[in-house]
Short mmCIF file of C-alpha atoms in Angstrom, two decimals:
data_model
loop_
_atom_site.label_atom_id
_atom_site.label_comp_id
_atom_site.label_asym_id
_atom_site.label_seq_id
_atom_site.Cartn_x
_atom_site.Cartn_y
_atom_site.Cartn_z
CA UNK A 215 139.32 56.82 82.15
CA UNK A 216 136.51 59.40 81.40
CA UNK A 217 137.17 63.13 81.56
CA UNK A 218 134.61 66.00 81.58
CA UNK A 219 135.58 69.62 80.69
CA UNK A 220 133.35 71.79 81.78
CA UNK A 221 134.43 74.92 79.62
CA UNK A 222 133.48 78.77 79.61
CA UNK A 223 134.60 80.99 76.89
CA UNK A 224 132.42 83.49 74.90
CA UNK A 225 135.03 83.05 71.78
CA UNK A 226 136.28 79.74 70.24
CA UNK A 227 139.02 81.52 68.82
CA UNK A 228 140.55 82.30 71.67
CA UNK A 229 143.63 81.24 74.23
CA UNK A 230 141.14 79.29 76.21
CA UNK A 231 139.70 77.88 72.82
CA UNK A 232 143.03 76.65 71.66
CA UNK A 233 144.16 74.95 75.12
CA UNK A 234 140.53 73.30 75.04
CA UNK A 235 141.24 71.60 72.08
CA UNK A 236 144.45 70.85 72.98
CA UNK A 237 143.75 69.14 76.27
CA UNK A 238 140.79 67.26 74.05
CA UNK A 239 143.08 65.95 71.75
CA UNK A 240 145.72 65.24 74.00
CA UNK A 241 143.60 63.15 76.46
CA UNK A 242 142.18 61.38 73.89
CA UNK A 243 145.50 60.67 72.05
CA UNK A 244 146.47 59.15 75.64
CA UNK A 245 143.28 56.65 75.44
CA UNK A 246 140.82 58.94 77.46
CA UNK A 247 137.23 59.40 76.93
CA UNK A 248 136.31 63.04 76.78
CA UNK A 249 133.31 65.17 76.83
CA UNK A 250 133.14 68.61 77.03
CA UNK A 251 130.27 71.07 78.38
CA UNK A 252 130.87 74.31 76.41
CA UNK A 253 128.83 76.55 78.14
CA UNK A 254 128.46 79.23 75.75
CA UNK A 255 128.17 76.49 72.90
CA UNK A 256 125.42 75.06 74.39
CA UNK A 257 123.58 78.51 75.31
CA UNK A 258 123.61 77.17 78.98
CA UNK A 259 120.82 78.96 81.22
CA UNK A 260 122.93 80.65 83.81
CA UNK A 261 119.93 81.41 86.24
CA UNK A 262 118.84 79.06 88.83
CA UNK A 263 115.18 79.83 89.04
CA UNK A 264 111.64 78.31 89.42
CA UNK A 265 111.51 77.11 85.57
CA UNK A 266 114.39 74.56 87.01
CA UNK A 267 111.16 72.51 88.07
CA UNK A 268 109.15 71.26 85.61
CA UNK A 269 106.18 70.06 87.67
CA UNK A 270 105.49 73.30 90.15
CA UNK A 271 102.31 75.22 90.44
CA UNK A 272 102.69 78.56 89.01
CA UNK A 273 102.16 80.23 91.89
CA UNK A 274 104.00 78.54 94.23
CA UNK A 275 106.47 80.04 96.37
CA UNK A 276 109.85 79.01 95.16
CA UNK A 277 112.34 77.68 97.53
CA UNK A 278 116.04 77.18 95.76
CA UNK A 279 116.93 74.21 98.07
CA UNK A 280 113.78 72.31 98.85
CA UNK A 281 112.49 72.66 95.27
CA UNK A 282 115.97 71.41 94.09
CA UNK A 283 115.70 68.52 96.57
CA UNK A 284 112.72 67.43 95.14
CA UNK A 285 112.96 67.80 91.30
CA UNK A 286 115.89 65.87 92.12
CA UNK A 287 114.38 63.03 93.99
CA UNK A 288 111.62 62.76 91.50
CA UNK A 289 113.13 63.36 88.39
CA UNK A 290 111.59 66.53 87.83
CA UNK A 291 114.56 68.53 86.68
CA UNK A 292 114.79 70.17 83.43
CA UNK A 293 116.65 67.71 81.18
CA UNK A 294 119.53 69.90 80.86
CA UNK A 295 120.45 69.87 84.29
CA UNK A 296 119.64 65.89 84.72
CA UNK A 297 122.21 65.56 81.25
CA UNK A 298 125.12 67.39 83.08
CA UNK A 299 124.50 65.14 86.52
CA UNK A 300 125.03 62.26 84.13
CA UNK A 301 128.05 63.48 83.13
CA UNK A 302 129.49 63.95 86.51
CA UNK A 303 128.62 60.46 87.17
CA UNK A 304 130.38 59.18 84.38
CA UNK A 305 133.17 61.21 84.46
CA UNK A 306 136.53 60.08 86.54
CA UNK A 307 138.08 63.36 86.30
CA UNK A 308 136.40 66.91 85.80
CA UNK A 309 138.24 69.93 84.42
CA UNK A 310 136.60 73.41 85.17
CA UNK A 311 138.20 75.82 82.56
CA UNK A 312 137.63 79.42 82.40
CA UNK A 313 138.82 82.99 82.19
CA UNK A 314 139.05 84.25 85.86
CA UNK A 315 136.35 87.32 85.67
CA UNK A 316 136.29 89.76 88.50
CA UNK A 317 138.06 86.85 90.78
CA UNK A 318 135.77 84.17 90.02
CA UNK A 319 134.37 82.15 87.15
CA UNK A 320 132.28 83.73 84.50
CA UNK A 321 128.72 83.97 85.49
CA UNK A 322 127.73 81.17 82.95
CA UNK A 323 129.92 78.72 84.97
CA UNK A 324 128.55 79.70 88.07
CA UNK A 325 125.36 79.04 86.82
CA UNK A 326 126.21 75.56 85.93
CA UNK A 327 126.88 75.11 89.51
CA UNK A 328 124.16 76.32 91.09
CA UNK A 329 121.71 74.62 88.78
CA UNK A 330 123.64 71.02 88.71
CA UNK A 331 124.80 70.96 92.13
CA UNK A 332 121.03 70.05 93.11
CA UNK A 333 119.89 69.33 96.90
CA UNK A 334 120.69 65.51 97.38
CA UNK A 335 123.12 65.24 94.49
CA UNK A 336 126.04 67.71 95.65
CA UNK A 337 124.96 68.89 98.84
CA UNK A 338 122.32 67.65 101.76
CA UNK A 339 123.77 64.32 100.92
CA UNK A 340 124.33 61.62 104.15
CA UNK A 341 123.51 61.65 107.84
CA UNK A 342 123.24 64.74 109.87
CA UNK A 343 124.36 64.27 113.23
CA UNK A 344 126.35 65.42 116.34
CA UNK A 345 129.37 63.19 114.82
CA UNK A 346 128.84 63.91 111.10
CA UNK A 347 127.75 67.04 109.40
CA UNK A 348 126.58 65.74 105.67
CA UNK A 349 128.48 63.63 103.39
CA UNK A 350 131.15 67.04 102.29
CA UNK A 351 134.15 68.24 102.34
CA UNK A 352 135.95 65.13 101.38
CA UNK A 353 132.88 62.69 100.87
CA UNK A 354 129.95 62.91 99.12
CA UNK A 355 128.47 61.85 95.57
CA UNK A 356 131.55 62.62 93.69
CA UNK A 357 134.08 60.94 96.20
CA UNK A 358 136.47 59.01 94.40
CA UNK A 359 136.69 61.26 91.03
CA UNK A 360 138.96 64.07 90.55
CA UNK A 361 138.68 67.81 89.56
CA UNK A 362 141.35 70.45 88.26
CA UNK A 363 140.90 73.91 87.45
CA UNK A 364 142.58 75.46 84.55
CA UNK A 365 142.24 79.18 84.86
CA UNK A 366 143.53 82.29 82.67
CA UNK A 367 144.19 85.68 84.21
CA UNK A 368 144.85 89.00 82.85
CA UNK A 369 147.12 90.06 86.01
CA UNK A 370 150.35 89.36 86.68
CA UNK A 371 151.51 86.40 88.93
CA UNK A 372 153.33 88.77 91.00
CA UNK A 373 149.73 90.23 91.48
CA UNK A 374 148.49 87.05 92.79
CA UNK A 375 151.19 86.12 94.75
CA UNK A 376 151.14 85.94 98.93
CA UNK A 377 151.63 89.52 99.12
CA UNK A 378 150.07 90.63 95.54
CA UNK A 379 147.51 93.07 95.36
CA UNK A 380 144.70 90.42 93.89
CA UNK A 381 145.36 87.93 96.93
CA UNK A 382 147.29 84.97 96.85
CA UNK A 383 145.98 82.61 93.79
CA UNK A 384 145.33 79.82 96.18
CA UNK A 385 142.94 82.05 98.16
CA UNK A 386 141.38 83.46 95.59
CA UNK A 387 140.63 80.05 94.03
CA UNK A 388 139.54 78.39 97.48
CA UNK A 389 135.88 79.26 97.05
CA UNK A 390 135.88 77.18 93.89
CA UNK A 391 138.18 74.57 94.91
CA UNK A 392 137.35 73.86 98.45
CA UNK A 393 133.87 75.29 98.15
CA UNK A 394 132.54 73.77 95.08
CA UNK A 395 135.06 70.99 93.99
CA UNK A 396 136.08 69.88 97.31
CA UNK A 397 132.66 70.09 99.20
CA UNK A 398 130.84 66.99 97.21
CA UNK A 399 133.75 64.81 97.36
CA UNK A 400 136.16 65.50 94.62
CA UNK A 401 140.17 65.27 95.29
CA UNK A 402 141.19 68.94 94.08
CA UNK A 403 144.44 68.85 92.04
CA UNK A 404 146.66 72.05 92.06
CA UNK A 405 145.14 74.30 89.51
CA UNK A 406 146.80 74.81 85.95
CA UNK A 407 147.35 78.76 85.82
CA UNK A 408 148.12 80.72 83.08
CA UNK A 409 149.11 84.40 84.00
CA UNK A 410 148.80 87.54 81.39
CA UNK A 411 146.75 85.72 78.95
CA UNK A 412 146.67 88.89 76.98
CA UNK A 413 150.26 88.96 76.35
CA UNK A 414 150.99 85.62 74.40
CA UNK A 415 153.15 84.89 71.89
CA UNK A 416 153.85 81.61 69.76
CA UNK A 417 157.08 80.51 71.81
CA UNK A 418 154.74 81.02 75.04
CA UNK A 419 151.98 79.41 73.92
CA UNK A 420 154.08 76.45 73.26
CA UNK A 421 155.76 76.53 76.80
CA UNK A 422 151.96 76.74 78.08
CA UNK A 423 150.91 73.51 75.64
CA UNK A 424 153.94 71.71 76.51
CA UNK A 425 153.29 72.24 80.56
CA UNK A 426 149.61 71.42 80.38
CA UNK A 427 150.14 68.53 78.41
CA UNK A 428 152.52 67.50 80.98
CA UNK A 429 149.57 68.05 83.97
CA UNK A 430 147.09 66.35 81.81
CA UNK A 431 149.49 63.11 81.80
CA UNK A 432 149.65 63.51 85.35
CA UNK A 433 145.64 63.44 86.31
CA UNK A 434 145.81 60.20 87.79
CA UNK A 435 148.80 60.38 89.77
CA UNK A 436 149.63 63.92 91.27
CA UNK A 437 149.00 64.73 94.58
CA UNK A 438 145.78 66.19 95.32
CA UNK A 439 145.37 69.44 97.69
CA UNK A 440 145.32 67.88 100.94
CA UNK A 441 142.05 69.68 102.24
CA UNK A 442 140.85 68.40 106.09
CA UNK A 443 138.34 65.96 105.81
CA UNK A 444 135.06 67.46 107.64
CA UNK A 445 134.11 64.32 109.58
CA UNK A 446 137.50 62.75 110.10
CA UNK A 447 138.09 64.33 113.69
CA UNK A 448 139.77 67.77 112.79
CA UNK A 449 136.61 69.54 113.26
CA UNK A 450 134.44 70.06 116.04
CA UNK A 451 130.56 69.06 115.12
CA UNK A 452 128.41 71.04 114.64
CA UNK A 453 130.33 74.08 114.89
CA UNK A 454 132.64 72.85 112.21
CA UNK A 455 135.64 74.67 113.95
CA UNK A 456 138.64 73.35 113.85
CA UNK A 457 139.99 71.71 116.99
CA UNK A 458 142.15 73.36 119.42
CA UNK A 459 145.18 71.26 118.89
CA UNK A 460 144.84 71.15 115.14
CA UNK A 461 147.03 74.15 113.42
CA UNK A 462 146.97 76.14 116.62
CA UNK A 463 146.85 79.96 115.95
CA UNK A 464 146.45 79.68 112.39
CA UNK A 465 143.49 81.15 110.62
CA UNK A 466 141.42 81.90 107.21
CA UNK A 467 141.91 79.50 104.44
CA UNK A 468 145.52 78.10 104.76
CA UNK A 469 144.13 76.67 108.06
CA UNK A 470 142.00 73.77 106.17
CA UNK A 471 145.12 72.30 104.54
CA UNK A 472 146.69 69.74 106.43
CA UNK A 473 149.90 70.77 105.97
CA UNK A 474 148.93 73.83 107.56
CA UNK A 475 151.61 74.93 110.43
CA UNK B 116 121.09 111.06 99.29
CA UNK B 117 120.80 108.24 95.95
CA UNK B 118 120.72 104.48 97.12
CA UNK B 119 121.19 101.74 94.12
CA UNK B 120 120.18 98.24 95.54
CA UNK B 121 121.29 95.40 93.36
CA UNK B 122 119.26 92.12 94.07
CA UNK B 123 118.94 88.68 93.30
CA UNK B 124 116.54 86.31 94.61
CA UNK B 125 114.61 84.00 92.55
CA UNK B 126 111.75 84.29 95.03
CA UNK B 127 110.39 87.89 96.18
CA UNK B 128 108.16 86.07 99.03
CA UNK B 129 111.43 85.21 100.63
CA UNK B 130 113.64 86.17 103.60
CA UNK B 131 115.72 88.09 100.77
CA UNK B 132 112.84 89.61 99.35
CA UNK B 133 111.32 90.91 102.83
CA UNK B 134 114.39 92.47 103.54
CA UNK B 135 114.63 94.30 100.43
CA UNK B 136 111.41 95.40 100.74
CA UNK B 137 112.17 96.70 103.97
CA UNK B 138 115.43 98.37 103.12
CA UNK B 139 113.66 100.50 100.01
CA UNK B 140 110.68 101.55 102.62
CA UNK B 141 113.55 102.38 105.41
CA UNK B 142 115.64 104.12 103.36
CA UNK B 143 112.88 106.11 101.60
CA UNK B 144 111.10 106.98 104.76
CA UNK B 145 114.47 108.93 105.83
CA UNK B 146 114.18 110.68 102.68
CA UNK B 147 116.66 109.15 100.01
CA UNK B 148 115.94 108.26 96.69
CA UNK B 149 116.02 104.33 95.78
CA UNK B 150 116.19 102.43 92.88
CA UNK B 151 116.09 98.66 92.45
CA UNK B 152 117.65 96.43 90.17
CA UNK B 153 115.55 93.43 90.74
CA UNK B 154 117.93 91.33 88.37
CA UNK B 155 115.53 87.94 88.20
CA UNK B 156 112.76 90.15 87.86
CA UNK B 157 114.15 91.85 85.10
CA UNK B 158 114.99 88.80 83.56
CA UNK B 159 118.52 89.76 83.41
CA UNK B 160 120.55 88.64 80.78
CA UNK B 161 123.63 86.91 82.61
CA UNK B 162 125.95 85.70 80.12
CA UNK B 163 128.68 88.16 78.77
CA UNK B 164 129.24 87.70 75.05
CA UNK B 165 129.46 88.74 71.69
CA UNK B 166 125.75 89.94 71.42
CA UNK B 167 126.57 92.63 74.22
CA UNK B 168 128.38 94.45 71.40
CA UNK B 169 125.48 95.86 69.03
CA UNK B 170 127.44 96.83 65.80
CA UNK B 171 129.73 93.74 65.39
CA UNK B 172 130.09 91.70 62.41
CA UNK B 173 129.03 88.59 63.03
CA UNK B 174 131.98 86.81 62.12
CA UNK B 175 134.43 89.04 64.06
CA UNK B 176 136.38 87.16 66.49
CA UNK B 177 135.20 88.53 70.22
CA UNK B 178 137.57 89.95 72.65
CA UNK B 179 135.92 90.39 75.89
CA UNK B 180 138.02 93.73 77.07
CA UNK B 181 138.67 94.95 73.82
CA UNK B 182 135.19 94.83 72.44
CA UNK B 183 133.82 95.80 75.82
CA UNK B 184 136.02 98.91 75.83
CA UNK B 185 134.69 100.32 71.88
CA UNK B 186 131.49 99.52 72.82
CA UNK B 187 131.41 101.40 75.99
CA UNK B 188 133.24 104.29 74.39
CA UNK B 189 131.12 104.44 70.90
CA UNK B 190 128.08 103.93 72.85
CA UNK B 191 127.37 100.95 71.05
CA UNK B 192 127.08 98.52 73.89
CA UNK B 193 123.76 96.83 74.66
CA UNK B 194 120.54 99.45 76.47
CA UNK B 195 120.38 97.04 79.54
CA UNK B 196 124.37 97.73 80.30
CA UNK B 197 124.15 101.48 79.82
CA UNK B 198 120.95 101.73 81.47
CA UNK B 199 122.64 100.19 84.86
CA UNK B 200 125.84 102.21 84.30
CA UNK B 201 123.59 105.19 84.45
CA UNK B 202 122.11 103.87 87.88
CA UNK B 203 125.68 103.65 89.35
CA UNK B 204 126.77 106.86 88.07
CA UNK B 205 123.34 108.46 89.57
CA UNK B 206 123.83 106.69 92.97
CA UNK B 207 125.62 107.89 96.19
CA UNK B 208 125.43 104.59 97.63
CA UNK B 209 125.20 100.83 96.29
CA UNK B 210 123.89 97.59 98.02
CA UNK B 211 124.61 94.22 96.56
CA UNK B 212 121.86 92.08 98.40
CA UNK B 213 121.86 88.23 97.88
CA UNK B 214 121.82 84.77 98.85
CA UNK B 215 125.58 83.25 99.07
CA UNK B 216 124.94 80.08 96.78
CA UNK B 217 128.10 78.16 96.39
CA UNK B 218 130.37 80.98 98.14
CA UNK B 219 130.09 83.65 96.07
CA UNK B 220 127.17 85.68 94.73
CA UNK B 221 124.24 84.25 92.58
CA UNK B 222 125.42 83.52 88.71
CA UNK B 223 122.38 86.25 87.75
CA UNK B 224 124.48 88.92 89.44
CA UNK B 225 127.79 88.02 88.55
CA UNK B 226 126.48 88.23 85.00
CA UNK B 227 125.57 92.00 86.20
CA UNK B 228 128.99 92.71 86.91
CA UNK B 229 130.43 91.19 84.01
CA UNK B 230 128.55 92.97 81.76
CA UNK B 231 127.80 96.54 83.27
CA UNK B 232 131.50 96.86 84.47
CA UNK B 233 132.59 97.53 81.19
CA UNK B 234 136.23 98.31 80.11
CA UNK B 235 136.73 102.00 80.70
CA UNK B 236 133.95 102.34 83.04
CA UNK B 237 135.10 99.60 85.68
CA UNK B 238 138.38 98.91 84.30
CA UNK B 239 141.23 99.85 82.33
CA UNK B 240 140.89 103.63 83.69
CA UNK B 241 143.15 106.31 84.28
CA UNK B 242 147.24 106.12 83.51
CA UNK B 243 149.09 102.94 83.45
CA UNK B 244 153.34 103.85 84.28
CA UNK B 245 155.45 102.55 86.54
CA UNK B 246 154.14 105.13 89.22
CA UNK B 247 150.25 104.46 88.70
CA UNK B 248 149.03 101.16 87.72
CA UNK B 249 145.41 102.31 86.40
CA UNK B 250 143.14 103.85 88.57
CA UNK B 251 141.78 100.82 90.96
CA UNK B 252 142.01 99.67 94.37
CA UNK B 253 140.61 102.97 95.98
CA UNK B 254 140.46 104.99 92.83
CA UNK B 255 138.51 104.71 89.96
CA UNK B 256 134.97 105.92 88.15
CA UNK B 257 133.07 104.95 91.05
CA UNK B 258 135.02 106.60 93.75
CA UNK B 259 133.28 108.94 96.30
CA UNK B 260 130.78 106.63 96.43
CA UNK B 261 130.07 103.92 99.24
CA UNK B 262 128.96 100.18 98.65
CA UNK B 263 127.74 97.85 100.89
CA UNK B 264 126.84 93.75 100.74
CA UNK B 265 123.99 92.23 102.40
CA UNK B 266 124.03 88.41 102.28
CA UNK B 267 122.04 85.34 103.83
CA UNK B 268 124.01 82.05 104.64
CA UNK B 269 122.60 78.94 105.02
CA UNK B 270 125.34 77.92 107.58
CA UNK B 271 126.15 79.19 110.91
CA UNK B 272 128.15 82.18 111.74
CA UNK B 273 130.80 79.91 113.17
CA UNK B 274 131.35 77.57 109.82
CA UNK B 275 132.00 80.94 108.62
CA UNK B 276 134.40 82.09 111.71
CA UNK B 277 138.17 82.98 111.49
CA UNK B 278 138.73 78.73 112.21
CA UNK B 279 135.58 77.73 110.70
CA UNK B 280 135.37 75.21 108.19
CA UNK B 281 134.03 77.28 105.14
CA UNK B 282 136.80 80.08 105.88
CA UNK B 283 136.38 83.59 107.75
CA UNK B 284 133.40 85.49 106.05
CA UNK B 285 135.71 88.16 105.36
CA UNK B 286 137.87 86.00 103.41
CA UNK B 287 134.99 84.51 101.59
CA UNK B 288 133.67 87.84 100.60
CA UNK B 289 137.12 89.45 99.94
CA UNK B 290 136.81 88.82 95.83
CA UNK B 291 133.02 90.78 96.08
CA UNK B 292 134.37 93.57 98.52
CA UNK B 293 137.83 93.89 97.45
CA UNK B 294 138.02 92.74 94.00
CA UNK B 295 134.59 93.60 92.68
CA UNK B 296 133.73 96.94 94.72
CA UNK B 297 136.93 98.55 95.98
CA UNK B 298 138.61 97.86 92.72
CA UNK B 299 136.69 100.43 90.99
CA UNK B 300 136.80 103.10 93.62
CA UNK B 301 134.08 102.39 96.08
CA UNK B 302 134.33 103.04 99.70
CA UNK B 303 133.21 99.08 101.15
CA UNK B 304 131.25 99.47 104.20
CA UNK B 305 131.54 96.60 106.67
CA UNK B 306 128.94 93.58 105.18
CA UNK B 307 125.91 92.75 106.98
CA UNK B 308 125.42 89.07 106.92
CA UNK B 309 122.33 87.16 108.19
CA UNK B 310 123.46 83.33 108.73
CA UNK B 311 121.77 80.11 108.77
CA UNK B 312 118.96 82.05 107.06
CA UNK B 313 116.69 78.63 106.69
CA UNK B 314 116.25 79.12 110.54
CA UNK B 315 114.02 82.05 110.58
CA UNK B 316 111.01 82.90 113.07
CA UNK B 317 109.35 86.01 113.86
CA UNK B 318 111.89 87.20 116.79
CA UNK B 319 114.82 86.78 114.83
CA UNK B 320 113.16 88.45 111.90
CA UNK B 321 112.11 91.26 114.23
CA UNK B 322 115.70 91.65 115.42
CA UNK B 323 117.33 91.27 112.05
CA UNK B 324 115.55 93.84 110.69
CA UNK B 325 115.89 96.23 113.60
CA UNK B 326 119.90 95.65 112.85
CA UNK B 327 119.50 96.48 109.21
CA UNK B 328 117.60 99.52 109.86
CA UNK B 329 120.35 100.47 112.62
CA UNK B 330 123.13 99.87 109.49
CA UNK B 331 121.10 101.61 106.83
CA UNK B 332 121.32 104.75 108.86
CA UNK B 333 124.80 104.51 109.38
CA UNK B 334 125.35 103.80 105.62
CA UNK B 335 126.70 107.62 105.64
CA UNK B 336 128.71 107.62 108.79
CA UNK B 337 130.00 104.10 109.28
CA UNK B 338 134.14 103.60 108.85
CA UNK B 339 135.01 101.47 105.44
CA UNK B 340 136.63 98.60 105.57
CA UNK B 341 140.26 100.08 105.39
CA UNK B 342 141.87 98.43 102.07
CA UNK B 343 145.04 99.65 101.11
CA UNK B 344 145.28 102.30 98.11
CA UNK B 345 147.06 100.77 94.98
CA UNK B 346 148.74 103.61 94.06
CA UNK B 347 149.25 105.38 97.56
CA UNK B 348 152.76 103.84 98.23
CA UNK B 349 152.06 100.56 100.13
CA UNK B 350 152.78 98.52 96.58
CA UNK B 351 155.69 98.10 94.49
CA UNK B 352 154.78 99.25 90.64
CA UNK B 353 154.21 97.11 88.47
CA UNK B 354 154.72 93.91 90.61
CA UNK B 355 151.90 95.18 92.93
CA UNK B 356 153.07 93.34 95.84
CA UNK B 357 153.10 94.68 99.10
CA UNK B 358 156.39 96.52 99.75
CA UNK B 359 158.65 94.61 102.51
CA UNK B 360 158.27 97.07 105.32
CA UNK B 361 154.25 96.92 105.19
CA UNK B 362 152.84 94.67 107.17
CA UNK B 363 156.01 92.56 107.13
CA UNK B 364 155.60 88.56 107.08
CA UNK B 365 151.79 89.00 106.92
CA UNK B 366 150.52 87.15 103.67
CA UNK B 367 146.59 86.47 102.18
CA UNK B 368 143.79 88.60 101.89
CA UNK B 369 144.39 90.16 105.54
CA UNK B 370 147.55 91.95 104.42
CA UNK B 371 145.30 94.58 102.12
CA UNK B 372 143.93 95.86 105.33
CA UNK B 373 145.57 99.13 106.39
CA UNK B 374 145.36 97.56 110.13
CA UNK B 375 147.05 94.43 109.13
CA UNK B 376 149.90 93.87 111.48
#
């Protein structure tokens, strides 16, 4: 199978760098083909702007959505964007690996999402009607592929627990796992989280490496997070609110899991 | 009073640009001093990396936290970072204005946070003991200042309602409002959200401008979001979980509001 690792850490001689190298070697040893988009090493352009469309008149008003749509359709995107889209099309599974900085992905990776996820590629796809609100949240260009987040945090596991001050890790990651990965169609696997990454020693590193190896071996078999499909009957369209008989009384991110009470 | 607007939109001739211009004029007409950090116009460097520390040996291992700490302490940060920190120190209120892209702020603004929020400035501040886990979440360098988010979304208000598919807007913004603003000490005001920003007309724009003007007039008087202070007794330290008698049975982001059931 083909695996794309999108990776963002500024220092290769870091825990993230070591885990990235381990993941590549482990996947290749299992016979998979691996590509890595090492965003810092690539000097990835983080800011999405008018320069991402190559054929604009310099005085034209830039519309992030509509210009992205036209550039994707007509092949006038910047080459770096098209190359990443090709990698996504090639991949059977995509891993986003990053340190959690200020409760989200590093800016350079957020800029990868904003630029590569063109209108017509990752959003604005499919029929928009009062029965079907676009191919998204369980449908879309990337449907049939799997995705997983590998993330390190400085904070402790308890700080990210159900009643921890930073919020539960599943909720902190919801905008990424549901909003960035599930939205264009990925089946999203449970995240691999390394807490308290600043407190590492050889024994802990060995344990983490073994656990990550096991998770990579299960990449094709583990059950995805059971997010609800937008167009499969659970939601009113176009309000896109859960129907009253679906998880009645439940609000917030957790309501969008099929297992929600 | 002094107001800093940190603004991220690539096109000045946009709804965001028009609202930014309105906000500046409205605040100045009320006698306030306003500075705008227009991140796209400044060509703000989004990626936090080793180049942000000016005196490093080129072959030294880059540690994002420790290098940030040393650079902040010794005055060897890049000038663009120091200038933004000075603006934050100057401000009585800070407004973050941006379009919601993939359920968070644009990459260029995330990079402003990552680079300007140095160790020793916005985190790693204050005593760390078993009674006090740093000056954060209600205490910190930016305590006594107010902050507010102004955000536009393409999606409808119902999509961001309690049972809407994108998640409730308060939860979508929690990593920003609680994790980025409340963390270093800001009192965070309720956000000003403009839904369905792609469907604008003159009448709607007039209404939005009037509502924004009112919110700006209330900048100094409106009640902040009642996030719980970390070191004021609601949390176990160092686990940083809510004590059992605080909002018993409540989990997730909402548990960190003093009004939580």
